Tab-separated table of C-alpha atoms and ligand atoms in Angstrom:
chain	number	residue	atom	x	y	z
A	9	UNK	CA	9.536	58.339	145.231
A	10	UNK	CA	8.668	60.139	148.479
A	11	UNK	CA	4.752	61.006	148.567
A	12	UNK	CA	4.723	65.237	148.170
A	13	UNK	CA	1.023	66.427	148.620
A	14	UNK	CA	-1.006	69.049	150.442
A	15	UNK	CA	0.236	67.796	153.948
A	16	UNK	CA	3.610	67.663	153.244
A	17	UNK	CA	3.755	71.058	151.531
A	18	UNK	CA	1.558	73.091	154.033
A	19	UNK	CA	3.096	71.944	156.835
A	20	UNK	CA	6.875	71.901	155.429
A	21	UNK	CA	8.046	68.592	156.161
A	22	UNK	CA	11.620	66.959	154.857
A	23	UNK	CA	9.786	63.548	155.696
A	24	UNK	CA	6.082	63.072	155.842
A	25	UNK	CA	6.801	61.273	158.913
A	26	UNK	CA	4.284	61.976	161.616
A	27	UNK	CA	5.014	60.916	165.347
A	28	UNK	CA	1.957	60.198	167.056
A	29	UNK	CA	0.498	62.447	169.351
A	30	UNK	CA	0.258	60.055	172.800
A	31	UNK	CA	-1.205	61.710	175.491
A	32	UNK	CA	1.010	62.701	178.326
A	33	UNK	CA	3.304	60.556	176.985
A	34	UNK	CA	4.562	62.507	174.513
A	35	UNK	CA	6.635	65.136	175.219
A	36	UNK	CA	7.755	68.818	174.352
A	37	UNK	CA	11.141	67.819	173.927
A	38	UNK	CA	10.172	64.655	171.864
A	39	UNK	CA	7.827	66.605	169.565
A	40	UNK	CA	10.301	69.172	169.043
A	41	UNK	CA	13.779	66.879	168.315
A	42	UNK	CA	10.771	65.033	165.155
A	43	UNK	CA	10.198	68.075	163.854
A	44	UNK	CA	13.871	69.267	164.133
A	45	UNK	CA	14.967	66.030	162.443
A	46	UNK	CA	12.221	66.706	158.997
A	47	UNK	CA	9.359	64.960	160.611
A	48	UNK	CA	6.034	65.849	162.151
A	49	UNK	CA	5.987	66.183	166.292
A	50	UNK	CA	2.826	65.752	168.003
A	51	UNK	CA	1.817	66.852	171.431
A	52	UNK	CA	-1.121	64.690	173.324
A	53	UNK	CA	-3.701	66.826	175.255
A	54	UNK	CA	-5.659	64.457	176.852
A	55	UNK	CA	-6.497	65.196	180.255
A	56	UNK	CA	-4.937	69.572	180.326
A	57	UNK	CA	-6.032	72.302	180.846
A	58	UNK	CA	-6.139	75.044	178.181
A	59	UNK	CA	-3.423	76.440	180.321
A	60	UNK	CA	-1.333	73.288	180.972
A	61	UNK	CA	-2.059	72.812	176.549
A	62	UNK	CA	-0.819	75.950	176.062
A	63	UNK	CA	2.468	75.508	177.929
A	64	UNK	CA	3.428	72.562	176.238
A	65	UNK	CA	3.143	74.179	172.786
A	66	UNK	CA	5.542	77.029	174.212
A	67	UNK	CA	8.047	74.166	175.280
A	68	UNK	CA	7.731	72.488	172.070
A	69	UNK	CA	8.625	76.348	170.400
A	70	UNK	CA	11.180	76.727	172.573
A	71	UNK	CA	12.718	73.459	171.256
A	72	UNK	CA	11.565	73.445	167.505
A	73	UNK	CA	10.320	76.576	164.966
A	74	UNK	CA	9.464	73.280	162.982
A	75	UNK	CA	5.586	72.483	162.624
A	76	UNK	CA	4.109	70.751	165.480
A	77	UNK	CA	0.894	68.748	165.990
A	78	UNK	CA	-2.057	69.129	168.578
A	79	UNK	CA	-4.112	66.134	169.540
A	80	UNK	CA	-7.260	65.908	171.538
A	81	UNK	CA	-8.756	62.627	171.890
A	82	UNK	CA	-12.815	63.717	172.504
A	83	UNK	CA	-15.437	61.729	174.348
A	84	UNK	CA	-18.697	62.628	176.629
A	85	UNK	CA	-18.969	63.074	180.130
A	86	UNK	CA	-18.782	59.573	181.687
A	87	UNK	CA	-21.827	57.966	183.151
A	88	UNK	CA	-20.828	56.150	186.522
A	89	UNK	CA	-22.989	53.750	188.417
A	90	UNK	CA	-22.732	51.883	191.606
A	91	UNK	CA	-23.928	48.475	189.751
A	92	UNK	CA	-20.635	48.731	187.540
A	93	UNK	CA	-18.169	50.675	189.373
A	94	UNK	CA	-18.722	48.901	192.989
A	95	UNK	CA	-18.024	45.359	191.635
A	96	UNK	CA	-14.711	46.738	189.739
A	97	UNK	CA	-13.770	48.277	193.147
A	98	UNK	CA	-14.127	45.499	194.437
A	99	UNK	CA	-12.212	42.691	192.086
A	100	UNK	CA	-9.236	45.947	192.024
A	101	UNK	CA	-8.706	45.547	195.958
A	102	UNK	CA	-6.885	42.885	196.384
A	103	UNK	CA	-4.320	44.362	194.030
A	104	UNK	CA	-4.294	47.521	195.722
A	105	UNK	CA	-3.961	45.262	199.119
A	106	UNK	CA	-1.219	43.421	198.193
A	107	UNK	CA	0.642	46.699	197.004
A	108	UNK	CA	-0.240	48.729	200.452
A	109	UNK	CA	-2.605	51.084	198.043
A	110	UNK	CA	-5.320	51.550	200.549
A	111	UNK	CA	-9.124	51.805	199.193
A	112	UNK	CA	-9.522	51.757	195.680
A	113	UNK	CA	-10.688	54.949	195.182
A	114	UNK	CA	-14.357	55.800	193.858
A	115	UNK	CA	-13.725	56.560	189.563
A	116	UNK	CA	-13.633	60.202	188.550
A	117	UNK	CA	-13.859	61.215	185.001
A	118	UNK	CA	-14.897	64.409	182.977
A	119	UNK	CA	-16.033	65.019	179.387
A	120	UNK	CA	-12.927	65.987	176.884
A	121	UNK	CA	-14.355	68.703	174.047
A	122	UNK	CA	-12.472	71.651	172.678
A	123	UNK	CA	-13.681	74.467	175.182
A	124	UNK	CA	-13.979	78.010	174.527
A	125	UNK	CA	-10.294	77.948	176.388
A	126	UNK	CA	-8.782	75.797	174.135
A	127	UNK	CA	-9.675	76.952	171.262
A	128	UNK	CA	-8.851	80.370	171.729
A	129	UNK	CA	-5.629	78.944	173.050
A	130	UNK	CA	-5.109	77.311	169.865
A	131	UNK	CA	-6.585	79.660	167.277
A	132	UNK	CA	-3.400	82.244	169.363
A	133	UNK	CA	-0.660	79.602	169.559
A	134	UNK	CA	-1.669	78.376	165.969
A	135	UNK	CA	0.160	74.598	165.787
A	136	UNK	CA	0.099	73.866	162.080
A	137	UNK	CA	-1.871	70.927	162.675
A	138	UNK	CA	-4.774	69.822	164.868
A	139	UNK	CA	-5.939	66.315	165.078
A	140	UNK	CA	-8.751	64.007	166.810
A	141	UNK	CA	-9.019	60.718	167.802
A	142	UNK	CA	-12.530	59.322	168.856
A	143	UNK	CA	-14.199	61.772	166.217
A	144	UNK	CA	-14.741	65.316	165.446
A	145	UNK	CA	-15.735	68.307	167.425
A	146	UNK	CA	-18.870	69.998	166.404
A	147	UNK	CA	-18.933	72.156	162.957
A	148	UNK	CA	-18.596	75.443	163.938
A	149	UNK	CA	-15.529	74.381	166.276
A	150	UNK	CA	-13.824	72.972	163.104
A	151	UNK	CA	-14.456	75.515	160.826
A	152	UNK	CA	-12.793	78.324	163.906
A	153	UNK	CA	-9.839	76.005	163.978
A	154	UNK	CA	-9.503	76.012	160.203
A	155	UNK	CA	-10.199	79.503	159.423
A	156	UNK	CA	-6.999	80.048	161.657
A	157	UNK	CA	-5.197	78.286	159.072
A	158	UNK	CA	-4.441	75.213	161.026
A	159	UNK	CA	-4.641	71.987	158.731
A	160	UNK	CA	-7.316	69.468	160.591
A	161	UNK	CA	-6.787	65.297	160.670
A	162	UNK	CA	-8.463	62.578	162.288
A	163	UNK	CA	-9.010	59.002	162.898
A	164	UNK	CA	-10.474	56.404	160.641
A	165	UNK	CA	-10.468	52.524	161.677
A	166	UNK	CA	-13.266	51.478	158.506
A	167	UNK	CA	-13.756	53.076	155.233
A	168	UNK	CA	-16.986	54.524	156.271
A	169	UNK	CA	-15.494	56.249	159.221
A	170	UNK	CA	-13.277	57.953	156.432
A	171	UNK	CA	-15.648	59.270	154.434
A	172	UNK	CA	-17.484	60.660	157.760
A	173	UNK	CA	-14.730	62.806	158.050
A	174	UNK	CA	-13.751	63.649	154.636
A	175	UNK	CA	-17.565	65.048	154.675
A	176	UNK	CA	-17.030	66.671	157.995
A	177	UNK	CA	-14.245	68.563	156.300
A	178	UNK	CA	-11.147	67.420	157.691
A	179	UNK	CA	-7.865	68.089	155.575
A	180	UNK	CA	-6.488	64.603	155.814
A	181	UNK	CA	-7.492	61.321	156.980
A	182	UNK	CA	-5.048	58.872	159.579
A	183	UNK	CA	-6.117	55.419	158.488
A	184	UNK	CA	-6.174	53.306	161.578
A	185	UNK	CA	-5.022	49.678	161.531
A	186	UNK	CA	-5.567	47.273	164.596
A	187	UNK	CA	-2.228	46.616	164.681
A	188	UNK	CA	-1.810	50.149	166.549
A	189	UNK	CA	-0.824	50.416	169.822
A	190	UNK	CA	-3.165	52.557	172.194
A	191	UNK	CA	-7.117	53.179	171.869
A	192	UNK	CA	-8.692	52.713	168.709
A	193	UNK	CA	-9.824	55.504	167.330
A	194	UNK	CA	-13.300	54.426	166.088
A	195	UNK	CA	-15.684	56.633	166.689
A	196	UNK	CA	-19.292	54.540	164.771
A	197	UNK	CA	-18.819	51.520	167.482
A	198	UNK	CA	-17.369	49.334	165.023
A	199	UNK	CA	-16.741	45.761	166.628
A	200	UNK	CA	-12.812	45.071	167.228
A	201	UNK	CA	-13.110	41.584	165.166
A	202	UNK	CA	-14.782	43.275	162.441
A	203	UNK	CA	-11.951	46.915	162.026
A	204	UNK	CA	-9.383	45.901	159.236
A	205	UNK	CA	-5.668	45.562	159.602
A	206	UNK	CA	-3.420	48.604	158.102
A	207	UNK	CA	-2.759	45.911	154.585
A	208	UNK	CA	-6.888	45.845	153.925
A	209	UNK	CA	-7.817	49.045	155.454
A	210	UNK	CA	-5.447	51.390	153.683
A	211	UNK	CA	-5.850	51.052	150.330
A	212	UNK	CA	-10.001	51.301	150.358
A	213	UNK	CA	-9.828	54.227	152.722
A	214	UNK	CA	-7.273	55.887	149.650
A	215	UNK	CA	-9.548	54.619	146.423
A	216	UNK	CA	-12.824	56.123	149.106
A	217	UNK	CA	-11.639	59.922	149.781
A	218	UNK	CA	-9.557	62.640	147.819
A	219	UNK	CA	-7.743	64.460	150.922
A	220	UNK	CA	-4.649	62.474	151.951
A	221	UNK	CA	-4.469	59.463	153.773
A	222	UNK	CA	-1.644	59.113	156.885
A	223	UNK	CA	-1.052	55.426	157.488
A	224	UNK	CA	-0.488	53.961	161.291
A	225	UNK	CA	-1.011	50.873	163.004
A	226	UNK	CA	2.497	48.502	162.798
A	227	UNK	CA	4.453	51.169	160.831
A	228	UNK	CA	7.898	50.666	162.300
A	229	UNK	CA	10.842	50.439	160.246
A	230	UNK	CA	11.828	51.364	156.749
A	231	UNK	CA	10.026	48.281	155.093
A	232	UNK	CA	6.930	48.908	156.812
A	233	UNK	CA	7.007	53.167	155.962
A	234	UNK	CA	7.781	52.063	152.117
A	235	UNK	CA	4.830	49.568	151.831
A	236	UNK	CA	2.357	52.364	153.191
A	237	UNK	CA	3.821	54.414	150.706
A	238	UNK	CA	3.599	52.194	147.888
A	239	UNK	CA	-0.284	51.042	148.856
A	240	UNK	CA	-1.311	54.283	148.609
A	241	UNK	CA	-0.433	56.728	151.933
A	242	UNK	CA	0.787	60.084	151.677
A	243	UNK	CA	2.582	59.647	154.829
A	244	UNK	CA	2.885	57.464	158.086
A	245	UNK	CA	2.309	58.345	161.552
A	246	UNK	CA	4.131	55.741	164.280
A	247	UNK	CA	3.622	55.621	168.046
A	248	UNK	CA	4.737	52.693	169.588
A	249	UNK	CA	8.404	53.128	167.615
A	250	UNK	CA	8.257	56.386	169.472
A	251	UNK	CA	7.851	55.215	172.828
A	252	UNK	CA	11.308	53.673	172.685
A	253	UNK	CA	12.714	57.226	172.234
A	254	UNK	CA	14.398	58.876	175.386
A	255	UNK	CA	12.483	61.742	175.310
A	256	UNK	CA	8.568	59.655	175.656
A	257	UNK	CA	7.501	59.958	179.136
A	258	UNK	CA	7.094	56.338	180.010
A	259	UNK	CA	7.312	54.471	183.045
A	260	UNK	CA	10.473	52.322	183.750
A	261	UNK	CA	8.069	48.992	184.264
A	262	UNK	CA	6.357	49.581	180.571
A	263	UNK	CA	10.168	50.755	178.956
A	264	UNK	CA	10.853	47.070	180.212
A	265	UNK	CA	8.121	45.534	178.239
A	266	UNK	CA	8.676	47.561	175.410
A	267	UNK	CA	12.402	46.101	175.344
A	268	UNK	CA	11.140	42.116	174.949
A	269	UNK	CA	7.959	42.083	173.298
A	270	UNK	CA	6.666	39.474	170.366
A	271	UNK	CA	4.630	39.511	167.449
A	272	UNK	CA	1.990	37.980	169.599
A	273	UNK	CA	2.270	39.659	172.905
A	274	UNK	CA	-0.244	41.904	172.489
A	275	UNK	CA	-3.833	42.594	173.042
A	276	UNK	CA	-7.050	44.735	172.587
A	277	UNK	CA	-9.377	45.229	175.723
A	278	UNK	CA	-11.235	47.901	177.503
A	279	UNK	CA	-10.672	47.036	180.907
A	280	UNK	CA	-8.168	49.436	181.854
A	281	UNK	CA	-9.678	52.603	180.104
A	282	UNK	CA	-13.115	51.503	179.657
A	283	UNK	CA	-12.269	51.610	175.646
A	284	UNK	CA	-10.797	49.526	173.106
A	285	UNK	CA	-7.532	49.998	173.181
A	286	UNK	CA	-3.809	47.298	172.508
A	287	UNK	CA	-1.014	46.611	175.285
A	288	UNK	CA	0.521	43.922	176.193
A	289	UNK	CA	-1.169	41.527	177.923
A	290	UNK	CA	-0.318	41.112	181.447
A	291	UNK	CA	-2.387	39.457	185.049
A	292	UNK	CA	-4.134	42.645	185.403
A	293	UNK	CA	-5.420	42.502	181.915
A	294	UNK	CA	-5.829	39.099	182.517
A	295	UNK	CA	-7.560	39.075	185.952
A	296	UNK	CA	-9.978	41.595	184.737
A	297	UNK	CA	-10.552	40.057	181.456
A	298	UNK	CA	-11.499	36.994	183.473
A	299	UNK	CA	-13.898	38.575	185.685
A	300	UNK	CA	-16.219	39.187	183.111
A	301	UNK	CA	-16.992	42.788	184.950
A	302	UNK	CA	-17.786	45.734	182.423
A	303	UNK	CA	-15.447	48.159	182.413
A	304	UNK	CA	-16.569	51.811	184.286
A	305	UNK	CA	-17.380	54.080	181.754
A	306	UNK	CA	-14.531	55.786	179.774
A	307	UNK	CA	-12.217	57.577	180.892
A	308	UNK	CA	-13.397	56.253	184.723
A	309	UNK	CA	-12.050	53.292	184.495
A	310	UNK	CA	-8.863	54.517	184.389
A	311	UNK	CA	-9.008	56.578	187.535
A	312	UNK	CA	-9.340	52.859	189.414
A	313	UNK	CA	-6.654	51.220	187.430
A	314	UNK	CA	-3.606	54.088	187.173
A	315	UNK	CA	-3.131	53.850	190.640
A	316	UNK	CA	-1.604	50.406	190.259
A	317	UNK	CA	0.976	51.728	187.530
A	318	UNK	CA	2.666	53.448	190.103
A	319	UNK	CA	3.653	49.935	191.942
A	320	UNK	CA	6.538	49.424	189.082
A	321	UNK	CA	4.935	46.425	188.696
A	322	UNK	CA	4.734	45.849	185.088
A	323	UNK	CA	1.897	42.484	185.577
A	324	UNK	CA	-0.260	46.068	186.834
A	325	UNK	CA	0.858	48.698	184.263
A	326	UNK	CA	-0.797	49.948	181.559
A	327	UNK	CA	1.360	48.653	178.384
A	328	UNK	CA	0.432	50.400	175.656
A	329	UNK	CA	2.055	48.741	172.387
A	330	UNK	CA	0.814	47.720	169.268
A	331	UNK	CA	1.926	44.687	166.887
A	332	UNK	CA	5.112	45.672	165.536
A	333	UNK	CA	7.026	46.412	168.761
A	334	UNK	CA	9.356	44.131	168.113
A	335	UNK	CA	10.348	46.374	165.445
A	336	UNK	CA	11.307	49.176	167.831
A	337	UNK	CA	15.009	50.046	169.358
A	338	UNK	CA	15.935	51.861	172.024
A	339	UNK	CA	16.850	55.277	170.590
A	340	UNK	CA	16.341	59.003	170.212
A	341	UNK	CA	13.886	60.492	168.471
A	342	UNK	CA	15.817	62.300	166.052
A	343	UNK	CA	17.925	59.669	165.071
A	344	UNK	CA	14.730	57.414	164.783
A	345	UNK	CA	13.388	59.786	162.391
A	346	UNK	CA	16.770	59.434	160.523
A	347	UNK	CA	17.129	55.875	160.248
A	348	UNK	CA	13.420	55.561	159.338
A	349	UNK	CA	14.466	58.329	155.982
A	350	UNK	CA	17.050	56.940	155.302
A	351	UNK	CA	15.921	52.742	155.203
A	352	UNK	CA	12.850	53.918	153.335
A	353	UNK	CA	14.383	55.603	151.055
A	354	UNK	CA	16.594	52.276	150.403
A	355	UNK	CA	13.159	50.244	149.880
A	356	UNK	CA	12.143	52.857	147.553
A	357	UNK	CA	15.274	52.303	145.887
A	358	UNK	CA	15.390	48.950	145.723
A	359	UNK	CA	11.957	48.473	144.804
A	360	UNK	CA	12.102	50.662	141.584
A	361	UNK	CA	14.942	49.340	140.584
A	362	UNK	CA	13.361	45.198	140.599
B	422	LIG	C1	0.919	54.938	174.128
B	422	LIG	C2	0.024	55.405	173.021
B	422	LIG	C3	-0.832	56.472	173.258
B	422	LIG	C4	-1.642	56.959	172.220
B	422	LIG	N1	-2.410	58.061	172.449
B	422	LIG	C5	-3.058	58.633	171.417
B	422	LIG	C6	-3.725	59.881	171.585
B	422	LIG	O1	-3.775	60.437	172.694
B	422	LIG	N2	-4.327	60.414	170.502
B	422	LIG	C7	-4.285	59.823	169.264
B	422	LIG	O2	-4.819	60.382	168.309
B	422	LIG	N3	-3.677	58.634	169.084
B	422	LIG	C8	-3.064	58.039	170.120
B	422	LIG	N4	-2.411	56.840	169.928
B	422	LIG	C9	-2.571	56.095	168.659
B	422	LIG	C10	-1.610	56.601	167.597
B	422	LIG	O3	-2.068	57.820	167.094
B	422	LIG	C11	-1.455	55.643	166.401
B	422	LIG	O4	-2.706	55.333	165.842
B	422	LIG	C12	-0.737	54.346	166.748
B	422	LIG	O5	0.279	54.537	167.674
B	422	LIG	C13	-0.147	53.747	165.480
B	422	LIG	O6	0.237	52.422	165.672
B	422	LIG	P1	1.689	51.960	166.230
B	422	LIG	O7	1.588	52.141	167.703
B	422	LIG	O8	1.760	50.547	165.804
B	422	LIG	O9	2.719	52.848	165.606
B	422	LIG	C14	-1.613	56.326	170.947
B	422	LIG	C15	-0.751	55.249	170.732
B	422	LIG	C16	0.068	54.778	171.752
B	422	LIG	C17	1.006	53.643	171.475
């Protein structure tokens, strides 16, 4: 009952259980007790150095001789402007006041893209899997990665978005629900109101391309991995679930909102990134949803808005979390992986059976 495909076999996993690659908030030592438990670890790159990237991939092989997974979320150089940033500043400081932050500081951001560093870092450390989020690199960067024999995924949050990438030639396709927690991966612009949850969006993006299709976006228990399965997936991938797992870097005022979240608690906004992307809403979502400012450009707005994360405060912190948090326990990662087998495998059961 299990899905077995391409994925599954070229990359050797027990369960076709992908943990999502988060940034610097996934960890070596997370990635590697996935992969040690029959699942699929992921390592975030945003914001390393080639250097930095590759050290983090030795951890993880330290840990693991499983098969790990390399993300890189890619966007453009950020264009900053006095007429957007100086108002932000300005609405920011009396939060950085009130916490003894000094001056808000002027935003900072660089262009992410696979460099001539990283991908000769990659195409010598050779993870079995690279993926994107925000879209593809350019061609000749994709086929280099692939003719080093490392299986390529990315992003989808619409159908068409899928078969952008199934052209561009990636191996297999993560279909994006809004439930997910984090940024949304679209990469076309697509309006938030208008991207489909997981239940719609999965099945068309499986009946529109041939390479596999990795569900996420509120995958977080057994029921959840079993109904991707049965509407078409070849496996899941799950962040938020992860988050709860000792080994995720995350701070102790966002572990505390992770522990009492609802079904409704959360929300999508750019304001602390300066892209779409779900957390729990809190007063400085609120405050700067209210201002009706636009966000700095991506990733810039996040240089003015970190700095309050480090208050503990958790009405300042970036949350990230998607719908099904509620689902999550507190809980390692390899005995997450475990319990999420072994419950899907009693849906699986129990549903052939009725
Ligand atoms: C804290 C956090 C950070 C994330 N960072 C990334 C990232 O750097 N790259 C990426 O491809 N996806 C990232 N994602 C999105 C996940 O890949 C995935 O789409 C999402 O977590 C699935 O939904 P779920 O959170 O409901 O499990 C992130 C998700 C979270 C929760």
């Amino acid at each position: 009952m299990w899905p077995q495909n391409t994925l599954t076999d070229r990359l050797n996993l027990k369960w076709p259980i992908l943990q999502a690659p988060m940034g610097w908030l996934s960890t070596p030592a997370l990635a590697a007790a996935v992969s040690n438990a029959g699942g699929l670890g992921g390592l975030g790159m945003w914001g390393f150095s080639a250097e930095e990237a590759e050290w983090r991939i030795a951890g993880f092989q330290q840990l693991s001789g499983g098969s790990l997974n390399v993300n890189y979320p890619l966007w453009p150089e950020p264009r900053i402007t006095p007429e957007t940033s100086e108002p932000m500043r300005a609405r920011l400081q009396p939060h950085f006041d009130a916490n003894g932050l000094g001056a808000v500081p002027q935003p900072t951001g660089a262009a992410s893209e696979i460099s001539r560093e990283h991908l000769s870092m990659l195409t010598r450390a050779k993870p079995q899997m690279v993926s994107f989020h925000f879209g593809l690199p350019p061609p000749e960067i994709i086929a280099a990665i692939k003719d080093a024999g490392i299986f390529i995924i990315s992003s989808a949050t619409t159908v068409a978005e899928a078969r952008m990438l199934e052209k561009a030639g990636v191996d297999a396709i993560i279909a994006q629900g809004t439930e997910a927690g984090g940024h949304r991966g679209t990469f076309t612009g697509v309006d938030i109101s208008m991207q489909p949850g997981l239940f719609a969006l999965l099945p068309q993006v499986v009946d529109a391309v041939r390479v596999p299709v990795i569900a996420a976006g509120g995958v977080a228990d057994g029921r959840t991995v079993a109904a991707a399965f049965v509407l078409g997936a070849s496996a899941v991938q799950l962040g938020t679930a992860f988050l709860r797992c000792e080994e995720a870097n995350v701070l102790d005022a966002h572990r505390a909102a992770l522990r009492e979240p609802t079904d409704a608690c959360t929300v999508v906004t750019d304001v602390i990134t300066g892209r779409p992307a779900r957390y729990v809403k809190n007063k400085l979502i609120e405050d700067l949803t209210a201002s009706n400012l636009k966000p700095v450009a991506f990733p810039a707005q996040l240089s003015l808005t970190a700095p309050l994360g480090k208050t503990g405060d958790r009405e300042l912190t970036a949350l990230f979390a998607g719908q099904s948090a509620a689902l999550a326990r507190d809980t390692t990662a390899g005995a997450l992986v475990e319990s999420l087998a072994e419950a899907t495998s009693e849906c699986l059961r129990a549903f052939a059976r009725s």
